[in-house]
CSV table of C-alpha atoms in Angstrom, one decimal:
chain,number,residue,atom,x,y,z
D,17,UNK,CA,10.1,6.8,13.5
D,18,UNK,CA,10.5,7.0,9.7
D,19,UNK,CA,11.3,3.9,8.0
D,20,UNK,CA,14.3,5.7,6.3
D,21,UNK,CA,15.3,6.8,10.4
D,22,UNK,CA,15.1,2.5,11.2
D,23,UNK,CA,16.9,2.0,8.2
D,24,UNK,CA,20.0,4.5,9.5
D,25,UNK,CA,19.7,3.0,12.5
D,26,UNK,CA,20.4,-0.6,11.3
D,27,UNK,CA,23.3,0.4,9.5
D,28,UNK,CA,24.2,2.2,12.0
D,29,UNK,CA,24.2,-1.2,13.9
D,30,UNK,CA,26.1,-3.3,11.6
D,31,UNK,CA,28.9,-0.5,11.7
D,32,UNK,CA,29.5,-1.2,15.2
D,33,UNK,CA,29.8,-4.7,14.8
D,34,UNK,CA,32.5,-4.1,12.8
D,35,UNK,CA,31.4,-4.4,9.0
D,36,UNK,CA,31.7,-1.9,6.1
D,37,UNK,CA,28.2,-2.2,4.5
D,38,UNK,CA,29.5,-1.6,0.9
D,39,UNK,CA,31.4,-4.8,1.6
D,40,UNK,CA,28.4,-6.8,2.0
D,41,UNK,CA,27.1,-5.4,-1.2
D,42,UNK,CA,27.9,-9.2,-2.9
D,43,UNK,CA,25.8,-10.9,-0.4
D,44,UNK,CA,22.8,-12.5,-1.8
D,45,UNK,CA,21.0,-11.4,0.9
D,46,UNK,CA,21.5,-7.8,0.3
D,47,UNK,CA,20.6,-8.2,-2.7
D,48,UNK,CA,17.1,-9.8,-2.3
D,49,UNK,CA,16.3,-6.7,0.2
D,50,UNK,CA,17.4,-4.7,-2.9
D,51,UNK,CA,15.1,-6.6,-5.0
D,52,UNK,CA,12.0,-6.4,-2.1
D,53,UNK,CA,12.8,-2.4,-1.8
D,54,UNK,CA,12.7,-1.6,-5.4
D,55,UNK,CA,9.8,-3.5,-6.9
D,56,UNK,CA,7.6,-2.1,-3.9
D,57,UNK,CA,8.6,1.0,-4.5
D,58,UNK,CA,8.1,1.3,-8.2
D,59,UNK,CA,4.6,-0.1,-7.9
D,60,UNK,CA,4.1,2.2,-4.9
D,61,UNK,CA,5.2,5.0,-7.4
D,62,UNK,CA,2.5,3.8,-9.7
D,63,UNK,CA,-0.4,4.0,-7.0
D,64,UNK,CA,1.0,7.6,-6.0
D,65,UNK,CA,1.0,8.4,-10.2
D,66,UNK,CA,-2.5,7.6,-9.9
D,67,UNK,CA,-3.8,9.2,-7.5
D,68,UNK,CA,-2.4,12.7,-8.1
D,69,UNK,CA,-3.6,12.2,-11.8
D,70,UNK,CA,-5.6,14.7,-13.1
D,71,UNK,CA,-8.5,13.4,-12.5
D,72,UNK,CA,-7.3,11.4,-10.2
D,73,UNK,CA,-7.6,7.6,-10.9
D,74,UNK,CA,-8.5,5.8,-7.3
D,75,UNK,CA,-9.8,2.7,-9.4
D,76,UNK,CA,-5.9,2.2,-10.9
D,77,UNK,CA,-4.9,2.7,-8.3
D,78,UNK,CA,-6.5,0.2,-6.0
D,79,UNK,CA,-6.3,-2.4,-8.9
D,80,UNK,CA,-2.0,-1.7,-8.8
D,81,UNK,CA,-2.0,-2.8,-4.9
D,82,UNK,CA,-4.2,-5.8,-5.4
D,83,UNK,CA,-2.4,-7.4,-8.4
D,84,UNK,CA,0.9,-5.8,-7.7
D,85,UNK,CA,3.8,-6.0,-5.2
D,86,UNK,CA,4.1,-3.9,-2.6
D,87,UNK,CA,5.6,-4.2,1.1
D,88,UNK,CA,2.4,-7.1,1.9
D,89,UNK,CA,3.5,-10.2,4.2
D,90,UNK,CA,1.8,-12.8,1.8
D,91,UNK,CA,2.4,-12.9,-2.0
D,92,UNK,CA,5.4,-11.0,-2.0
D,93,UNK,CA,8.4,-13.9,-2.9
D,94,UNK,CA,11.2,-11.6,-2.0
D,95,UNK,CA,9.3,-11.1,2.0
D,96,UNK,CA,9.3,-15.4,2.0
D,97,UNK,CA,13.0,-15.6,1.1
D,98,UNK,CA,14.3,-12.7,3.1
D,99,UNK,CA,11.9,-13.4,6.2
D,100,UNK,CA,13.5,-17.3,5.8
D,101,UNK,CA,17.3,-16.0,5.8
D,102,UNK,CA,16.1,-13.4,8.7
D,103,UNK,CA,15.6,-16.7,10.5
D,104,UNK,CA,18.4,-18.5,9.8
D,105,UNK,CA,20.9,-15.7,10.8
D,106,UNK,CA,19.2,-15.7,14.1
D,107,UNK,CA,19.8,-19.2,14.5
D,108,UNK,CA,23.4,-19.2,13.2
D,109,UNK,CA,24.2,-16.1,15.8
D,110,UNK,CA,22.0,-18.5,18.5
D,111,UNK,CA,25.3,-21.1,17.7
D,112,UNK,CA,28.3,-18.4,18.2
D,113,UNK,CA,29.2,-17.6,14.5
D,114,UNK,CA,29.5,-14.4,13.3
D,115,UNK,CA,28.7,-13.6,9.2
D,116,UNK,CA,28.8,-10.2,7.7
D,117,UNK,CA,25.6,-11.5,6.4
D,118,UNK,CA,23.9,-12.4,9.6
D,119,UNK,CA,25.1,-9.0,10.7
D,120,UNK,CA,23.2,-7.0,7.6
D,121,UNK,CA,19.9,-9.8,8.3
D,122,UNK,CA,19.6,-9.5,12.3
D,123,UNK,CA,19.8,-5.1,11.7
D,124,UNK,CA,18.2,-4.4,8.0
D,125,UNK,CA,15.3,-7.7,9.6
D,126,UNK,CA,12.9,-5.2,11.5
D,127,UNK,CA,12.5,-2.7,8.5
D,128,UNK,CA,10.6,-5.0,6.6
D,129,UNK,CA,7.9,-5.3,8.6
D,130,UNK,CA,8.0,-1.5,8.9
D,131,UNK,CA,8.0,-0.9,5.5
D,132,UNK,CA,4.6,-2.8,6.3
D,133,UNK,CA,3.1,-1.3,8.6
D,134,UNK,CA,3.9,2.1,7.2
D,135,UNK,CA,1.8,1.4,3.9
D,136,UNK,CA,-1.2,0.7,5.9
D,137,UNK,CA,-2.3,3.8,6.3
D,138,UNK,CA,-2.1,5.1,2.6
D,139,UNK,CA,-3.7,1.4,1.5
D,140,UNK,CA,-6.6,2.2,3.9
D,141,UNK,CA,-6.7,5.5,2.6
D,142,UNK,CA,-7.0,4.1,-1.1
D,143,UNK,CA,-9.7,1.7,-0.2
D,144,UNK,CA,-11.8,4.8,1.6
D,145,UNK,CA,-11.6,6.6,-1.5
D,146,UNK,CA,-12.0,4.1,-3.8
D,147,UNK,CA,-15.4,2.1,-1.7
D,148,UNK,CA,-17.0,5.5,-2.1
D,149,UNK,CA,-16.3,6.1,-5.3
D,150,UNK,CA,-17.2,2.3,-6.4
D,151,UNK,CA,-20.7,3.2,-4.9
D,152,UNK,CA,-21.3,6.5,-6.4
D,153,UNK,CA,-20.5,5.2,-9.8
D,154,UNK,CA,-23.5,2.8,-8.9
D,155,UNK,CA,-26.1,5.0,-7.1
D,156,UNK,CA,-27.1,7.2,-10.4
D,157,UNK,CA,-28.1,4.1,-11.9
D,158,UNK,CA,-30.2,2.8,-9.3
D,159,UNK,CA,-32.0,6.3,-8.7
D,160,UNK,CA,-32.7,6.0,-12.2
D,161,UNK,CA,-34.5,2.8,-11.8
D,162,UNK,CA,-36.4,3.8,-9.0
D,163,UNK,CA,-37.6,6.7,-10.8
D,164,UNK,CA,-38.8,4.5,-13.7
D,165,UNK,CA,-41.0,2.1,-11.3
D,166,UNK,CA,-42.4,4.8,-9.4
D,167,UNK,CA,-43.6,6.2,-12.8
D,168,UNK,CA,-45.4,2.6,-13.6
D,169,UNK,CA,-46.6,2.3,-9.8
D,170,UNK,CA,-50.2,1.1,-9.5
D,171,UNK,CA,-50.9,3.0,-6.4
D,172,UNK,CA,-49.9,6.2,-4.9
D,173,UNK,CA,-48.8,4.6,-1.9
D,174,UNK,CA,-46.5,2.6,-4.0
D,175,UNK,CA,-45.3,6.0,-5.7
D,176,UNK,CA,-44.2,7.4,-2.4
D,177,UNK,CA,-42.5,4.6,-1.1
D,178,UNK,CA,-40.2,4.5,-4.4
D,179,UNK,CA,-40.2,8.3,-4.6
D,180,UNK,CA,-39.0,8.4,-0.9
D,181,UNK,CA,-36.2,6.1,-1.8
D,182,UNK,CA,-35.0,7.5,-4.9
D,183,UNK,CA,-34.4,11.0,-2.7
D,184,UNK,CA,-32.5,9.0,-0.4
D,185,UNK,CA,-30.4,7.5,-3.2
D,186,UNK,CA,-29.9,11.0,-4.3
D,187,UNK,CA,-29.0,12.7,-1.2
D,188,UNK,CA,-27.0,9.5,-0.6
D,189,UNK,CA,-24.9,10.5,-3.7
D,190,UNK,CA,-24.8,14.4,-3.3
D,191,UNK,CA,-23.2,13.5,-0.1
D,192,UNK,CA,-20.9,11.1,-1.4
D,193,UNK,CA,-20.0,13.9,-4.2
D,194,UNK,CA,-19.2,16.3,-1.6
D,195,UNK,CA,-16.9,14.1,0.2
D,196,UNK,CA,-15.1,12.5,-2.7
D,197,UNK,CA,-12.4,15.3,-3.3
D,198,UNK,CA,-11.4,14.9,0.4
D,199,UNK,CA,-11.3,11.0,0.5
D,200,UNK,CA,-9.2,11.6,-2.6
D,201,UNK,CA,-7.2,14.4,-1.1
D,202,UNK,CA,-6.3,12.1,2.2
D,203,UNK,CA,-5.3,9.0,-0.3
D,204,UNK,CA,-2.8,11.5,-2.2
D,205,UNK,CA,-1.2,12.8,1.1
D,206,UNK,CA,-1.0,9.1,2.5
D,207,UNK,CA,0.3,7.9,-0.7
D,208,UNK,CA,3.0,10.8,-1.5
D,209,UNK,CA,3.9,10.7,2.5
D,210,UNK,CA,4.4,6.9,2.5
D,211,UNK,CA,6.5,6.9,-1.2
D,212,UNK,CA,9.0,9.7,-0.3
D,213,UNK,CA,9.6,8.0,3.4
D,214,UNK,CA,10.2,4.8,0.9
D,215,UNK,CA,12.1,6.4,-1.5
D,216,UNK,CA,14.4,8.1,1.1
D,217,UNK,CA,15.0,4.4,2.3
D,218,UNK,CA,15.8,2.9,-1.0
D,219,UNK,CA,18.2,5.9,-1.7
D,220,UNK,CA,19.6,5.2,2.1
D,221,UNK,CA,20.3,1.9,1.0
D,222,UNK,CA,21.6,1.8,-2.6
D,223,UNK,CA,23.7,4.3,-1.4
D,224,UNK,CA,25.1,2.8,1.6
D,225,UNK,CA,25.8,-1.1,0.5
D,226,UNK,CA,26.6,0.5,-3.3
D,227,UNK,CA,23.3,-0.9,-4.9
D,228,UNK,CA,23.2,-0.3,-8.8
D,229,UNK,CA,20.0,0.1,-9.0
D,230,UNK,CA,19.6,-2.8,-11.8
């Protein structure tokens, strides 16, 4: 299931308990998952810029989902203070009452996590990209090294040994080579797949409670 498709089905859910979700548009609440949705998927925009750049900038766009926030369960202030109302509506419907709020917290509650688990596989397929990339930037270099100290070896045995592992170093980065436009291919299709399933959501959501945007 889509997160969009959970996030129907929780509004769906606080319809039958009897609440018009534009009315709960006020609640603070609300508009903390607003906040959490947007910022995540603005800098989830960003990655997906990146990595269908021409060429295509894995580096940018692994730096945006280290120092910038995404859907993550640490870090993110907006997860902490939704996660802690999340909580406290389940306690408050624990004692009997029942809040509009509590309503939109105890239905709207499981998509975060979703939204989650649902960047995983586009952040794994970043990090593939970008760890093979990171090392063929590096091999060249080394080859290049090796070359120079099997030229200066005192001995021929010496000379082989270093020759031997500059051709590994160089098959080790043709092969690399040949592979890169398909890590990066997969990171773009995991990125754009995750980013319209988020965008789907956030338009689900402004929509639905009457969200601004601002």
């Amino acid at each position: 299931m889509s997160v969009a498709d959970m996030m129907e089905a929780a509004i769906a859910g606080i319809r039958r308990e009897g609440y018009d979700p534009a009315a709960l548009a006020g609640e603070s609440c609300v508009r903390t998952f607003a906040d959490l949705l947007r910022i995540g998927s603005q800098n989830w925009q960003l990655v997906a810029d990146a990595v269908a750049a021409t060429p295509p900038d894995v580096e940018l766009a692994g730096w945006i989902l280290r120092a910038k926030l995404t859907f993550e369960d640490d870090r993110n202030p907006h997860v902490a203070s939704f996660e802690q109302d999340v909580r406290i509506a389940g306690d408050s419907r624990a004692q009997g009452h029942r809040l509009g709020s509590d309503a939109f917290l105890l239905a709207v509650g499981p998509v975060r996590p979703a939204l989650y688990r649902a960047q995983l596989a586009a952040v794994g397929a970043v990090d593939a990209a970008l760890s093979e990339s990171s090392e063929l930037a590096g091999l060249p270099r080394r080859a290049d090294e090796l070359r120079g100290r099997a030229d200066r070896a005192r001995t021929s045995w010496g000379r082989r040994r270093l020759e031997r592992r500059t051709a590994e170093l160089d098959g080790r980065a043709a092969t690399l080579a040949a592979g890169q436009e398909e890590r990066v291919g997969q990171a773009r299709e995991e990125v754009a797949r995750f980013v319209a399933d988020v965008a789907a959501t956030v338009a689900l959501f402004d929509g639905t409670f009457g969200i601004d945007g601002r």
